[in-house]
PDB file of C-alpha atoms and ligand atoms in Angstrom:
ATOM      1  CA  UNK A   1     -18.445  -0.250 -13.225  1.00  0.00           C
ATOM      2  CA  UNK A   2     -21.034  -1.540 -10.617  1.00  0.00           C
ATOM      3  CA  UNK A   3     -18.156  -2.594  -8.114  1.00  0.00           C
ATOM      4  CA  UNK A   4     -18.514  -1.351  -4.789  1.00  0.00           C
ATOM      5  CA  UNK A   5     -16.044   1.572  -3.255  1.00  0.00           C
ATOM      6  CA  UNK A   6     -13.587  -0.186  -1.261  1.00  0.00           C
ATOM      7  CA  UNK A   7     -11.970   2.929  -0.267  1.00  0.00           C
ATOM      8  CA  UNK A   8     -13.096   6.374  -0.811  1.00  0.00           C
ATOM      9  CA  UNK A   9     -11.897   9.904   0.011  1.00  0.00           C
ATOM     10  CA  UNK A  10     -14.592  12.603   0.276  1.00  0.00           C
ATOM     11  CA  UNK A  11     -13.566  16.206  -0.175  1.00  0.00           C
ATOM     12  CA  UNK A  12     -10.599  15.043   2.447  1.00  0.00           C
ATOM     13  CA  UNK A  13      -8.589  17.879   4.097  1.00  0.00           C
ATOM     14  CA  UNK A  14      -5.692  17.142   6.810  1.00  0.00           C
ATOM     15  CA  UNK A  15      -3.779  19.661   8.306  1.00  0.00           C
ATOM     16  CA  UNK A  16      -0.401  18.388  10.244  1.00  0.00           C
ATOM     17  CA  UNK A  17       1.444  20.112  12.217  1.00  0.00           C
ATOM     18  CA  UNK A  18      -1.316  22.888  12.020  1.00  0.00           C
ATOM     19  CA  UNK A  19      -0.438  22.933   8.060  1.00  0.00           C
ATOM     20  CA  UNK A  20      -2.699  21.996   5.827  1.00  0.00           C
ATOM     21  CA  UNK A  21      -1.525  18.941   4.072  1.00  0.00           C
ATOM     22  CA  UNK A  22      -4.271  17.423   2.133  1.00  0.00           C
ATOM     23  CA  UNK A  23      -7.067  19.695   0.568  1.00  0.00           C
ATOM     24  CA  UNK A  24     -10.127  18.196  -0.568  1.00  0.00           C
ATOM     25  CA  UNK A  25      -8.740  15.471  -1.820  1.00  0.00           C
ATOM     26  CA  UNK A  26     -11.881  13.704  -3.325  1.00  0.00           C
ATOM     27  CA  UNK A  27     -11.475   9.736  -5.120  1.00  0.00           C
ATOM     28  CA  UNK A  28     -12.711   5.875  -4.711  1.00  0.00           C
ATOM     29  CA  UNK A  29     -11.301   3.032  -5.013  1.00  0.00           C
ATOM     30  CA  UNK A  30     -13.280  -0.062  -6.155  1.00  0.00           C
ATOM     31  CA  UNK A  31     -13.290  -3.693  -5.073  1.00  0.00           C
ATOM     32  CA  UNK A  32     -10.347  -5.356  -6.605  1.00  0.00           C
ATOM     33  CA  UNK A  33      -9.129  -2.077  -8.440  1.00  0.00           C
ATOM     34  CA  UNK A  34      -5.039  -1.160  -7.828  1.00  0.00           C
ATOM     35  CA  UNK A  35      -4.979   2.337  -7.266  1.00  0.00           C
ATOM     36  CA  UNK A  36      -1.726   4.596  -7.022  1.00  0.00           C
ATOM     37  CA  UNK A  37      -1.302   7.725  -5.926  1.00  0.00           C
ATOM     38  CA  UNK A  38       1.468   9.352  -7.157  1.00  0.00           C
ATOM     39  CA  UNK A  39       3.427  12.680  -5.924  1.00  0.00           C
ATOM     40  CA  UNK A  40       6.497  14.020  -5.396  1.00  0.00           C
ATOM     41  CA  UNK A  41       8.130  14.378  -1.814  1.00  0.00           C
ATOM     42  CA  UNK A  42       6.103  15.718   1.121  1.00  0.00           C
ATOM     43  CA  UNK A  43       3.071  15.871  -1.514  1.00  0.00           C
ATOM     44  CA  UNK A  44       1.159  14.227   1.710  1.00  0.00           C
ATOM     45  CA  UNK A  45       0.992  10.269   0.338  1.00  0.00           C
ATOM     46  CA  UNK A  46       2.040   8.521   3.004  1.00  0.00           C
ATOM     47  CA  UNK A  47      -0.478  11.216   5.040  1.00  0.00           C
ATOM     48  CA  UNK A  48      -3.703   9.927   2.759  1.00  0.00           C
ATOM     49  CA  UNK A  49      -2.124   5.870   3.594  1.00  0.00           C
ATOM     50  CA  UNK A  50      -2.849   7.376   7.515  1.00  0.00           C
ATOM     51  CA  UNK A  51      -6.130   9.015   7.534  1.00  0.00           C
ATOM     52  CA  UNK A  52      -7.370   5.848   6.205  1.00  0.00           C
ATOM     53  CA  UNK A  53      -5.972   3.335   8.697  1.00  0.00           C
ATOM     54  CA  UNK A  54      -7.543   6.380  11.131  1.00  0.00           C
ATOM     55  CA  UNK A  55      -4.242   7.356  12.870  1.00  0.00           C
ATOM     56  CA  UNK A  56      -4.973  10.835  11.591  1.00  0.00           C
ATOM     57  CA  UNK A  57      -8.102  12.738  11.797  1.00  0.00           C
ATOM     58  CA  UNK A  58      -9.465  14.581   9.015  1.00  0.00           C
ATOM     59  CA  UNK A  59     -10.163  18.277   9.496  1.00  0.00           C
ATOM     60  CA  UNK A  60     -12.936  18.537   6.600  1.00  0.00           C
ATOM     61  CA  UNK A  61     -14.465  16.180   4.706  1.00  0.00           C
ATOM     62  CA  UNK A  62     -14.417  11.966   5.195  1.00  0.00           C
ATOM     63  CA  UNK A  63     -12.498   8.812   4.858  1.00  0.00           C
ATOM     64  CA  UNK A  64     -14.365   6.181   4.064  1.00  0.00           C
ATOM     65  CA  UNK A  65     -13.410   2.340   4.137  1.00  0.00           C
ATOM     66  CA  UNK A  66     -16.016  -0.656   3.203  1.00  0.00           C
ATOM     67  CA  UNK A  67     -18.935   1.832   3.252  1.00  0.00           C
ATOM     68  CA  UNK A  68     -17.878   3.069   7.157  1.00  0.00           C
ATOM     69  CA  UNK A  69     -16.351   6.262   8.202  1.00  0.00           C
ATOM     70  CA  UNK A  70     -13.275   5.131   9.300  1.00  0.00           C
ATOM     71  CA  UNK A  71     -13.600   7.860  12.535  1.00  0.00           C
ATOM     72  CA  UNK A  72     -14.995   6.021  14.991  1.00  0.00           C
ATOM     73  CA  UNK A  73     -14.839   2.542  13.032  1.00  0.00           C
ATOM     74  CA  UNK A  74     -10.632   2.196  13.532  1.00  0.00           C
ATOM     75  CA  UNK A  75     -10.688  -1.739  15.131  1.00  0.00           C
ATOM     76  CA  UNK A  76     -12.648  -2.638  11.990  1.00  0.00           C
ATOM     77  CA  UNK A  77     -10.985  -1.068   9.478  1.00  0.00           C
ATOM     78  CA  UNK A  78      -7.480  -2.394  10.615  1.00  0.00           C
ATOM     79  CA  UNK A  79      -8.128  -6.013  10.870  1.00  0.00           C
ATOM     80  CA  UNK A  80      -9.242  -5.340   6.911  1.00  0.00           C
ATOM     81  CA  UNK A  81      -6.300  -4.031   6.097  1.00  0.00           C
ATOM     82  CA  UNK A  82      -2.841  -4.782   5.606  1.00  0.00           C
ATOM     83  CA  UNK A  83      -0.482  -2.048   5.844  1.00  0.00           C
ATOM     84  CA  UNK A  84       3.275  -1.793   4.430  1.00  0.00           C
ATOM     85  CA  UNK A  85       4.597   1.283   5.984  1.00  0.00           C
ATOM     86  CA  UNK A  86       7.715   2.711   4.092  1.00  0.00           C
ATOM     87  CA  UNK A  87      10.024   0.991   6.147  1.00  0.00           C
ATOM     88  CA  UNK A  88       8.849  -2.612   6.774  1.00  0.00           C
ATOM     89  CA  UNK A  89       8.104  -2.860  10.627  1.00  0.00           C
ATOM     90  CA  UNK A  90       9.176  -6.640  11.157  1.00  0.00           C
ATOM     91  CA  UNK A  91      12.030  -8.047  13.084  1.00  0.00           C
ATOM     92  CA  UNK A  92      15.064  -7.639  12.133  1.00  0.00           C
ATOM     93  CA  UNK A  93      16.271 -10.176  15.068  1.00  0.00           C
ATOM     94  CA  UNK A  94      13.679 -12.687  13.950  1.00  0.00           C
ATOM     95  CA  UNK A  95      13.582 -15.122  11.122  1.00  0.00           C
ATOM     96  CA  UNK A  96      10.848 -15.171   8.643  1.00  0.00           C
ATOM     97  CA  UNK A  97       9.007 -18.197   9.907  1.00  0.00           C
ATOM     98  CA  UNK A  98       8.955 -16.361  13.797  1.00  0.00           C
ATOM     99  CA  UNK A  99       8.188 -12.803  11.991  1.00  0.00           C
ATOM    100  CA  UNK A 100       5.280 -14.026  10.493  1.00  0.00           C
ATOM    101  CA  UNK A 101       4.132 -16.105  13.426  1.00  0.00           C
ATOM    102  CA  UNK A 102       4.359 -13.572  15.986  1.00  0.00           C
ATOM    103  CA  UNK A 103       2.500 -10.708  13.926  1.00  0.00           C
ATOM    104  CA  UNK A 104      -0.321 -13.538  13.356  1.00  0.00           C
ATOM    105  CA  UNK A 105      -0.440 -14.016  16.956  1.00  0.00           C
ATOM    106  CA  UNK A 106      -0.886 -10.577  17.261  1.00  0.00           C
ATOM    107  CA  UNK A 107      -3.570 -10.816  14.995  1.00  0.00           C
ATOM    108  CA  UNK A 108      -5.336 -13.749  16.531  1.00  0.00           C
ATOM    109  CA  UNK A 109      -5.040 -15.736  13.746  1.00  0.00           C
ATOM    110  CA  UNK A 110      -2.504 -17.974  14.026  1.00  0.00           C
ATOM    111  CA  UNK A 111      -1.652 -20.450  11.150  1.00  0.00           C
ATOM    112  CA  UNK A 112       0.283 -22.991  10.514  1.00  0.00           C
ATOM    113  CA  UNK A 113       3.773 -23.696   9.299  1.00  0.00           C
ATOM    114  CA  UNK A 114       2.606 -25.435   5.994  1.00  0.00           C
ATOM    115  CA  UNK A 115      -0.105 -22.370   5.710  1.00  0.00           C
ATOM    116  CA  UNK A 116       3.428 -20.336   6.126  1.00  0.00           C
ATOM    117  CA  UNK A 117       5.606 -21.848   3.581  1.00  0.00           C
ATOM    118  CA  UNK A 118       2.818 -21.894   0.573  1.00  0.00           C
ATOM    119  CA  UNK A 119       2.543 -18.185   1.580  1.00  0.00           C
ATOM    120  CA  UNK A 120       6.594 -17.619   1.314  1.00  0.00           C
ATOM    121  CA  UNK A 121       6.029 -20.000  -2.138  1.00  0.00           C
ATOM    122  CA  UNK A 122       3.570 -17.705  -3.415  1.00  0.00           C
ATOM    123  CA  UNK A 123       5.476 -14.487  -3.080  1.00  0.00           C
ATOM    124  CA  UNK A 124       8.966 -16.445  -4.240  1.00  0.00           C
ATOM    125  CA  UNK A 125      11.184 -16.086  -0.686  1.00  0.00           C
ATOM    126  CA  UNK A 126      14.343 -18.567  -1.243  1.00  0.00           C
ATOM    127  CA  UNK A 127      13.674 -21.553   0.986  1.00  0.00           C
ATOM    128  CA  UNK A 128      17.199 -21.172   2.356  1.00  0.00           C
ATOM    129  CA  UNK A 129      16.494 -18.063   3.400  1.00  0.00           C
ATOM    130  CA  UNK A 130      13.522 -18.344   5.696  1.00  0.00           C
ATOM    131  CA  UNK A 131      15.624 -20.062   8.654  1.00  0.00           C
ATOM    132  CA  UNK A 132      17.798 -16.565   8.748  1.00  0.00           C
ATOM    133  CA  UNK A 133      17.259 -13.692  10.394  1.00  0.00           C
ATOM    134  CA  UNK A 134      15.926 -10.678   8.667  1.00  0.00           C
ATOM    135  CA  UNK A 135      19.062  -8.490   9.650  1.00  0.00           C
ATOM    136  CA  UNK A 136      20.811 -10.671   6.845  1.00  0.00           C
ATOM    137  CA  UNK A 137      17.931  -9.823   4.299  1.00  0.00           C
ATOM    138  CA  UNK A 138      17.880  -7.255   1.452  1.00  0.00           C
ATOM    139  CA  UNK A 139      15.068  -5.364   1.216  1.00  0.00           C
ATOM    140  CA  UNK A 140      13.359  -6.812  -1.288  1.00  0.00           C
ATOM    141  CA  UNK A 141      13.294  -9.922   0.505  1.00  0.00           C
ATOM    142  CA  UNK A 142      11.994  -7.922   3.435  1.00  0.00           C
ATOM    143  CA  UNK A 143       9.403  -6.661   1.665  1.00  0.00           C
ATOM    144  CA  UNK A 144       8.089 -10.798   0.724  1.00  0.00           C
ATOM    145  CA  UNK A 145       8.000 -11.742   4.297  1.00  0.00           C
ATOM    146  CA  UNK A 146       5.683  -8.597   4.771  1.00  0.00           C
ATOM    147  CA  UNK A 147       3.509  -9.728   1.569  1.00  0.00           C
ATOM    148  CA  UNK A 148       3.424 -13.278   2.752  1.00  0.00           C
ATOM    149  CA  UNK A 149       2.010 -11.860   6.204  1.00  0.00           C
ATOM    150  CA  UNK A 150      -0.807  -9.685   4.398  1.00  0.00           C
ATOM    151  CA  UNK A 151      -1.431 -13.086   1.919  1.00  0.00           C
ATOM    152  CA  UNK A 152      -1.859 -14.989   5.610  1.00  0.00           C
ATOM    153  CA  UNK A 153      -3.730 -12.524   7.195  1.00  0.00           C
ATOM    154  CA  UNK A 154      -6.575 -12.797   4.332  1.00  0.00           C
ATOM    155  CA  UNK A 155      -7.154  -9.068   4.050  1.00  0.00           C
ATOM    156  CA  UNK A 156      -9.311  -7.804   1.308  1.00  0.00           C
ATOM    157  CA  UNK A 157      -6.947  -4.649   1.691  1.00  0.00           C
ATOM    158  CA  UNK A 158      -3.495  -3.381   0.731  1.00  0.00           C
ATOM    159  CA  UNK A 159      -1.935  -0.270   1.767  1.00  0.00           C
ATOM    160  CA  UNK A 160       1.137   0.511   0.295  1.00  0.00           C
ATOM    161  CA  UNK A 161       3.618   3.102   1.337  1.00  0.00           C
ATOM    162  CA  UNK A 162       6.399   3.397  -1.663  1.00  0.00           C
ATOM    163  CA  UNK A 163       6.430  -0.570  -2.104  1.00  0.00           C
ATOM    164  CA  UNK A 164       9.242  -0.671  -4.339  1.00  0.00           C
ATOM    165  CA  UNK A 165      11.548   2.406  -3.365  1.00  0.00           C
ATOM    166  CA  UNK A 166      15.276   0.839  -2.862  1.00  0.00           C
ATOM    167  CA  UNK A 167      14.058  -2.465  -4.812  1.00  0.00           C
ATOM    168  CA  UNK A 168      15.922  -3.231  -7.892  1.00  0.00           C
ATOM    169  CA  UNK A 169      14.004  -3.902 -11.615  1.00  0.00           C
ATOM    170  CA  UNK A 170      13.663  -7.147 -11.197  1.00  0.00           C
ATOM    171  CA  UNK A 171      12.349  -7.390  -7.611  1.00  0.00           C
ATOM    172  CA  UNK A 172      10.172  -4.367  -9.028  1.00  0.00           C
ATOM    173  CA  UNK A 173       8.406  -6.264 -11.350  1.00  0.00           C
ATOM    174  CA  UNK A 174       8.135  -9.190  -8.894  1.00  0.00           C
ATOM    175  CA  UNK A 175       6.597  -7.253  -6.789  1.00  0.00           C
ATOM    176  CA  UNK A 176       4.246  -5.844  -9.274  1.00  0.00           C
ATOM    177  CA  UNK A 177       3.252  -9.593 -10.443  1.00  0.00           C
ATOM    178  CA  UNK A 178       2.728 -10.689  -7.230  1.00  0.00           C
ATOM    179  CA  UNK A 179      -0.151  -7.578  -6.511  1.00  0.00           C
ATOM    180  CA  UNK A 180      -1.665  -8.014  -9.807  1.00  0.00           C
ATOM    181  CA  UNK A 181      -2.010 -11.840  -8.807  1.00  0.00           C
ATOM    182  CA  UNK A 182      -3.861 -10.430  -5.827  1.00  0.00           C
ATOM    183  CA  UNK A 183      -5.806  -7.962  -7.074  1.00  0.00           C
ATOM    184  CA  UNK A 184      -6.423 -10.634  -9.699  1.00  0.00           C
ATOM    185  CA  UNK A 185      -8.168 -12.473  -6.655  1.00  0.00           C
ATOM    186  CA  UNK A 186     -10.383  -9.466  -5.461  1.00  0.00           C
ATOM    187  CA  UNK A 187      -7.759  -8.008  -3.115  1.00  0.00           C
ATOM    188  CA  UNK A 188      -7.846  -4.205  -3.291  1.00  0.00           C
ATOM    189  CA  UNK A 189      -4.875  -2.237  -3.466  1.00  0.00           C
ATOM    190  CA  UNK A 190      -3.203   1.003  -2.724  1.00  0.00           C
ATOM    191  CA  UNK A 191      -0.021   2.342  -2.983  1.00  0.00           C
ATOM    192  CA  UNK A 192       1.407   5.524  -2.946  1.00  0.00           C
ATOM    193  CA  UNK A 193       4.992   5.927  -4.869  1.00  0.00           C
ATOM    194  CA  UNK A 194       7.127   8.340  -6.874  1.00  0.00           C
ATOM    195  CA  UNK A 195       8.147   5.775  -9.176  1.00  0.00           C
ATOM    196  CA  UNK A 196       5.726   6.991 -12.745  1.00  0.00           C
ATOM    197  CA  UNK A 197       7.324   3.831 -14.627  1.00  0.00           C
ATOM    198  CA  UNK A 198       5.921   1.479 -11.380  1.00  0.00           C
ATOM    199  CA  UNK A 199       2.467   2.787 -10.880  1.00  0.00           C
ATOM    200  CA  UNK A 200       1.949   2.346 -14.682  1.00  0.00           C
ATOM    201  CA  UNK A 201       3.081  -1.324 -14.579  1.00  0.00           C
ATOM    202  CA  UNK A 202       0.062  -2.106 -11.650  1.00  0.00           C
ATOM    203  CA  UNK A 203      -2.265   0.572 -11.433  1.00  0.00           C
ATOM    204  CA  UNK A 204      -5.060   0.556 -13.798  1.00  0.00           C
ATOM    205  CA  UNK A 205      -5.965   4.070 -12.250  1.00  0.00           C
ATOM    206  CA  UNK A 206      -3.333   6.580 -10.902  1.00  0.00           C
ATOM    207  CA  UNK A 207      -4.195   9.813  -9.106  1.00  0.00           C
ATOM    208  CA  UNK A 208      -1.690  12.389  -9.235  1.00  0.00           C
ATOM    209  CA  UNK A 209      -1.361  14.818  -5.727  1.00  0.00           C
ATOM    210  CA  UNK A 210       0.626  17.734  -5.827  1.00  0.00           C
ATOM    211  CA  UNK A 211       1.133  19.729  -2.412  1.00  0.00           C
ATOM    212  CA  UNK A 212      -2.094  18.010  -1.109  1.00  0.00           C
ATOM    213  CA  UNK A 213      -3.996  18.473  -4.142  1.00  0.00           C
ATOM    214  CA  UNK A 214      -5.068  15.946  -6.176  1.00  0.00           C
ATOM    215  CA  UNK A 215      -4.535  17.421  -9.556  1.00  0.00           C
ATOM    216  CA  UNK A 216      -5.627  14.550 -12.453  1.00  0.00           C
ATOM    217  CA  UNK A 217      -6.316  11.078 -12.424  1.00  0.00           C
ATOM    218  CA  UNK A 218      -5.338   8.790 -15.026  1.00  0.00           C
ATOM    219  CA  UNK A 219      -7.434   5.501 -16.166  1.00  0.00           C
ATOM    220  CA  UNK A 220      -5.646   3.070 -18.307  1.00  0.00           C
ATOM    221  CA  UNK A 221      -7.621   1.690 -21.304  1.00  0.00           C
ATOM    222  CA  UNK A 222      -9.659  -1.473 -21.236  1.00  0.00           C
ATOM    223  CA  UNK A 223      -6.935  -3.816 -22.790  1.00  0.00           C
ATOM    224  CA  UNK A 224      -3.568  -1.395 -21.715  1.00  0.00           C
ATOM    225  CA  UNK A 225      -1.609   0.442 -19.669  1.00  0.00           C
ATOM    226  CA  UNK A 226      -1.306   4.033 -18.750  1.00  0.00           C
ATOM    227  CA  UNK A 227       1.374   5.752 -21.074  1.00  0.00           C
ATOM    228  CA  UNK A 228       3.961   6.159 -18.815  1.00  0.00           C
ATOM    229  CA  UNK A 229       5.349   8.817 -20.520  1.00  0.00           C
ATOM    230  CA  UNK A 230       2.242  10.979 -20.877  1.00  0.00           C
ATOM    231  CA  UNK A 231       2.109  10.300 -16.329  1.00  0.00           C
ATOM    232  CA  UNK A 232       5.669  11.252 -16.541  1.00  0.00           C
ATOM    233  CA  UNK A 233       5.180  14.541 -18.279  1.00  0.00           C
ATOM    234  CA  UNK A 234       1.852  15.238 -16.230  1.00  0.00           C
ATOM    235  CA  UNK A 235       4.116  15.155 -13.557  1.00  0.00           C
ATOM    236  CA  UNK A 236       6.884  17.202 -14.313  1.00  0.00           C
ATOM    237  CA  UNK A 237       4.625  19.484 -15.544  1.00  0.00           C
ATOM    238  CA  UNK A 238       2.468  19.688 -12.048  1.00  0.00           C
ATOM    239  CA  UNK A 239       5.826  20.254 -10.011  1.00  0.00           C
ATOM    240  CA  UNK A 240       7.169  22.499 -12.399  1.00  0.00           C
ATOM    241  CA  UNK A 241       5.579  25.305 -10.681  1.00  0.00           C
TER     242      UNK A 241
HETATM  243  N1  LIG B   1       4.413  14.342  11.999  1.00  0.00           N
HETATM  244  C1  LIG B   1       4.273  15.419  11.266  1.00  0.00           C
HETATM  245  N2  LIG B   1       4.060  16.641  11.818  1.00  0.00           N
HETATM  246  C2  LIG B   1       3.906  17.734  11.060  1.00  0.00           C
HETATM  247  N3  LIG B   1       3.939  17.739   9.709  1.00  0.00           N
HETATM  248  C3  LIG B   1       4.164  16.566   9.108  1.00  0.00           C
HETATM  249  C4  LIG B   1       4.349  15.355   9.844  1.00  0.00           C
HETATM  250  N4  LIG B   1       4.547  14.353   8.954  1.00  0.00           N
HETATM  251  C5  LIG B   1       4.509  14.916   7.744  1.00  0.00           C
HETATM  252  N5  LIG B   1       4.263  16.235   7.821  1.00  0.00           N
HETATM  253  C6  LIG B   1       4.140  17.168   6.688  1.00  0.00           C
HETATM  254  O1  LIG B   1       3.034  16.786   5.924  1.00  0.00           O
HETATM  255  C7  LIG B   1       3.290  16.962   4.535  1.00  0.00           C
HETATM  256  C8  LIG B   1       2.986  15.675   3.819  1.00  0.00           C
HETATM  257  O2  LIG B   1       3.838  14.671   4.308  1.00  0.00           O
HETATM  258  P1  LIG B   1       3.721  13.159   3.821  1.00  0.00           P
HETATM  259  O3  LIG B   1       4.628  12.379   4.674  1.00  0.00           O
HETATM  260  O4  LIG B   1       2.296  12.761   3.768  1.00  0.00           O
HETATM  261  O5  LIG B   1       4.284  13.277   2.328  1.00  0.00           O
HETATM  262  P2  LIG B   1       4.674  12.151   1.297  1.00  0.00           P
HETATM  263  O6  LIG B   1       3.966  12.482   0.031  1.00  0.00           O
HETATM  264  O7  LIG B   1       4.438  10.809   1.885  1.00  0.00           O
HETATM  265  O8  LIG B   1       6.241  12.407   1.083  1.00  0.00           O
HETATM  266  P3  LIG B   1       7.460  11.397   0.816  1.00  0.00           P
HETATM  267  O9  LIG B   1       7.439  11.115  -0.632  1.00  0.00           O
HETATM  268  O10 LIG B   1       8.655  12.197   1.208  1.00  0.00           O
HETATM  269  O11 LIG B   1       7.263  10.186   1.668  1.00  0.00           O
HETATM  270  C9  LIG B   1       4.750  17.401   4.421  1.00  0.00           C
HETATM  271  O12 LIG B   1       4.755  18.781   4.231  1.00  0.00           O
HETATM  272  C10 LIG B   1       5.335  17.046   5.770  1.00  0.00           C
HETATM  273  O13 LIG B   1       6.330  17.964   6.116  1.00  0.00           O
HETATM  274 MG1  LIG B   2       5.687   9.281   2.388  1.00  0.00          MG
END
């Protein structure tokens, strides 16, 4: 394990709302490692997916992203990253060809429209569909354009807000191909979900937070997966109480 920390939360508290939200919520997150955290509702997920893009500020302890505290280091940490917020933040008046190009823009890098299509190849959007405008998508479609942007953007990292609520099995485990594919390739992902089954499928290492506390990890072994039903049952029992 000599990879370097892509990510890494140091004794991490967050209050919102003057609540405290996260409490010192300590792990790392290696080059080309997938990483979920799991919890249930308003266990503060989509709060951790924040402090690390730096649009919330830690109370105690760090957040650290490629070796910088990400106070004070926002700018560079964002044009690393690629974030999927829960609901995909994309056009819903623009096709996917315009979608992509205009969020590139945005990005100064624009690219072009062969660059596009092998990136709508890659993550398997219909050809037909990529003329029409995202208001006639399903979500799992959606959430390809949105892929396909990170995959053009050539950002060594993911951050995943419940990738796969509202998709169905088999966009599911498209979905998790297509991030094992990029993790494959030295991206770094992660995503935080409530789906146990889904974070077994990709994650080699899932952290479990309950009520802003990060209560067990879970490493799968060297040729497997995590038991899913051990993760389940870790689960229920954290919430039970
Ligand atoms: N803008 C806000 N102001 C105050 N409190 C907030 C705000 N957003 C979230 N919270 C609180 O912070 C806690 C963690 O919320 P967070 O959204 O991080 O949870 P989550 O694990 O992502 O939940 P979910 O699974 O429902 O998305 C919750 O108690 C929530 O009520
Ligand atoms: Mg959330």
């Amino acid at each position: 394990m000599s990879q370097q920390q892509v990510l890494e939360a140091q004794s991490l508290t967050v209050q919102r709302g003057g609540r405290p939200v996260l409490h010192d919520v300590s792990f790392a997150v290696g080059e080309g490692e997938v990483f979920a955290l799991l919890g249930g509702n308003g266990a503060g997920k989509s709060t951790t997916l924040l402090t690390f893009l730096g649009l919330i500020e830690p109370h105690q302890g760090r957040a650290m992203a490629f070796g910088q505290d990400v106070q004070g280091n926002e700018d560079a940490i964002r044009r690393k990253a690629a974030y999927l917020p829960e609901t995909a933040s994309l056009y819903a008046h623009l096709n996917a060809w315009e979608n992509v190009s205009y969020f590139l823009e945005l990005a100064r890098s624009p690219r072009p429209r062969d660059e596009l299509s092998q990136a709508f190849d890659e993550v398997g959007l219909p050809a037909d569909a990529r003329d029409r405008r995202l208001e006639s998508y399903s979500k799992g479609m959606r959430q390809k354009v949105a892929i396909a942007l990170a995959l053009l953007r050539s950002v060594p990292l993911l951050l995943l807000d419940e990738p796969t609520s509202g998709l169905d099995p088999v966009a599911i485990d498209e979905f998790n191909a297509l991030i094992t594919a990029l993790a494959e390739r030295g991206s770094t992902v992660m995503m935080v979900t409530h789906d146990v089954y889904g974070a077994c499928q990709v994650a080699r290492r899932v952290g479990l937070l309950r009520r802003g506390e990060l209560v067990g990890t879970f490493e799968a072994p060297p040729e497997g997966m995590i038991d899913a039903d051990e993760l389940h049952r870790a689960f229920a029992r954290s919430h039970a109480s």
